[in-house]
Amino acid sequence: MMLKSLSFNRTTLDVVAIVAGFGLFLSPWYLGYAAEAYAARNAWIVGAAVVAFAALALFAFHQVEEWANLALGLWTVIAPGR
């Protein structure tokens, strides 16, 4: 029972990561900074990478996805907006 619960929670977290990645990808438009080329490009690249890693984690590579999301999250926080 516990293994089934862990698998369900992992899948749920991966789906949440996909939604968050799409949110980051779309943020330049709905937050109104699409004209800021550097910040918008950063959001598009990092958002797409989060979606890609989370989608891959639905099938395999759970350990890699966790570290990649950590690195991408840190990059998003420290990346200068210029």
Coordinates of C-alpha atoms in Angstrom, one line a residue:
M1 CA 0.0 0.0 0.0
M2 CA 2.8 2.4 0.9
L3 CA 4.6 1.9 -2.5
K4 CA 1.4 2.6 -4.3
S5 CA 0.9 5.8 -2.3
L6 CA 4.5 6.9 -3.0
S7 CA 4.0 6.3 -6.7
F8 CA 0.8 8.3 -6.8
N9 CA 2.4 11.2 -4.9
R10 CA 5.4 11.2 -7.2
T11 CA 3.1 11.3 -10.3
T12 CA 1.0 14.1 -8.7
L13 CA 4.2 16.2 -8.0
D14 CA 5.4 15.6 -11.6
V15 CA 2.0 16.9 -12.9
V16 CA 2.3 19.9 -10.6
A17 CA 5.8 20.6 -11.9
I18 CA 4.5 20.5 -15.5
V19 CA 1.8 23.0 -14.7
A20 CA 4.3 25.2 -12.9
G21 CA 6.7 25.0 -15.9
F22 CA 3.9 26.1 -18.2
G23 CA 3.1 28.9 -15.8
L24 CA 6.7 30.1 -15.9
F25 CA 6.8 29.7 -19.7
L26 CA 3.7 31.9 -20.1
S27 CA 4.6 34.4 -17.4
P28 CA 6.1 37.0 -19.7
W29 CA 2.7 37.5 -21.3
Y30 CA 0.4 37.4 -18.4
L31 CA 2.7 39.4 -16.1
G32 CA 3.5 41.9 -18.9
Y33 CA 7.2 41.6 -19.3
A34 CA 7.4 40.0 -22.8
A35 CA 9.2 43.2 -24.1
E36 CA 12.0 42.5 -21.6
A37 CA 14.0 40.3 -23.9
Y38 CA 16.5 38.8 -21.4
A39 CA 13.9 38.1 -18.7
A40 CA 11.3 36.7 -21.1
R41 CA 13.8 34.5 -22.8
N42 CA 15.0 33.2 -19.5
A43 CA 11.4 32.4 -18.4
W44 CA 10.7 30.6 -21.7
I45 CA 13.9 28.5 -21.6
V46 CA 13.6 27.5 -17.9
G47 CA 9.8 26.9 -18.2
A48 CA 10.3 24.6 -21.1
A49 CA 13.1 22.8 -19.3
V50 CA 11.0 22.3 -16.2
V51 CA 8.2 20.9 -18.4
A52 CA 10.5 18.6 -20.2
F53 CA 12.2 17.2 -17.1
A54 CA 8.9 16.7 -15.3
A55 CA 7.3 15.0 -18.4
L56 CA 10.3 12.6 -18.5
A57 CA 10.0 12.0 -14.8
L58 CA 6.5 10.6 -15.4
F59 CA 8.2 7.7 -17.1
A60 CA 11.7 7.5 -15.5
F61 CA 14.6 9.6 -14.3
H62 CA 13.0 10.7 -11.0
Q63 CA 16.3 11.4 -9.3
V64 CA 17.6 13.4 -12.3
E65 CA 14.4 15.4 -12.4
E66 CA 14.6 16.4 -8.8
W67 CA 18.2 17.7 -9.1
A68 CA 17.4 19.4 -12.4
N69 CA 14.4 21.2 -10.9
L70 CA 16.6 22.3 -8.0
A71 CA 19.2 23.8 -10.4
L72 CA 16.5 25.4 -12.6
G73 CA 14.8 26.9 -9.6
L74 CA 18.0 28.4 -8.3
W75 CA 18.8 29.8 -11.8
T76 CA 15.3 31.4 -12.0
V77 CA 15.8 33.0 -8.6
I78 CA 19.3 34.4 -9.2
A79 CA 19.1 35.2 -12.9
P80 CA 19.4 38.9 -13.4
G81 CA 16.5 40.6 -15.1
R82 CA 18.6 43.4 -16.7

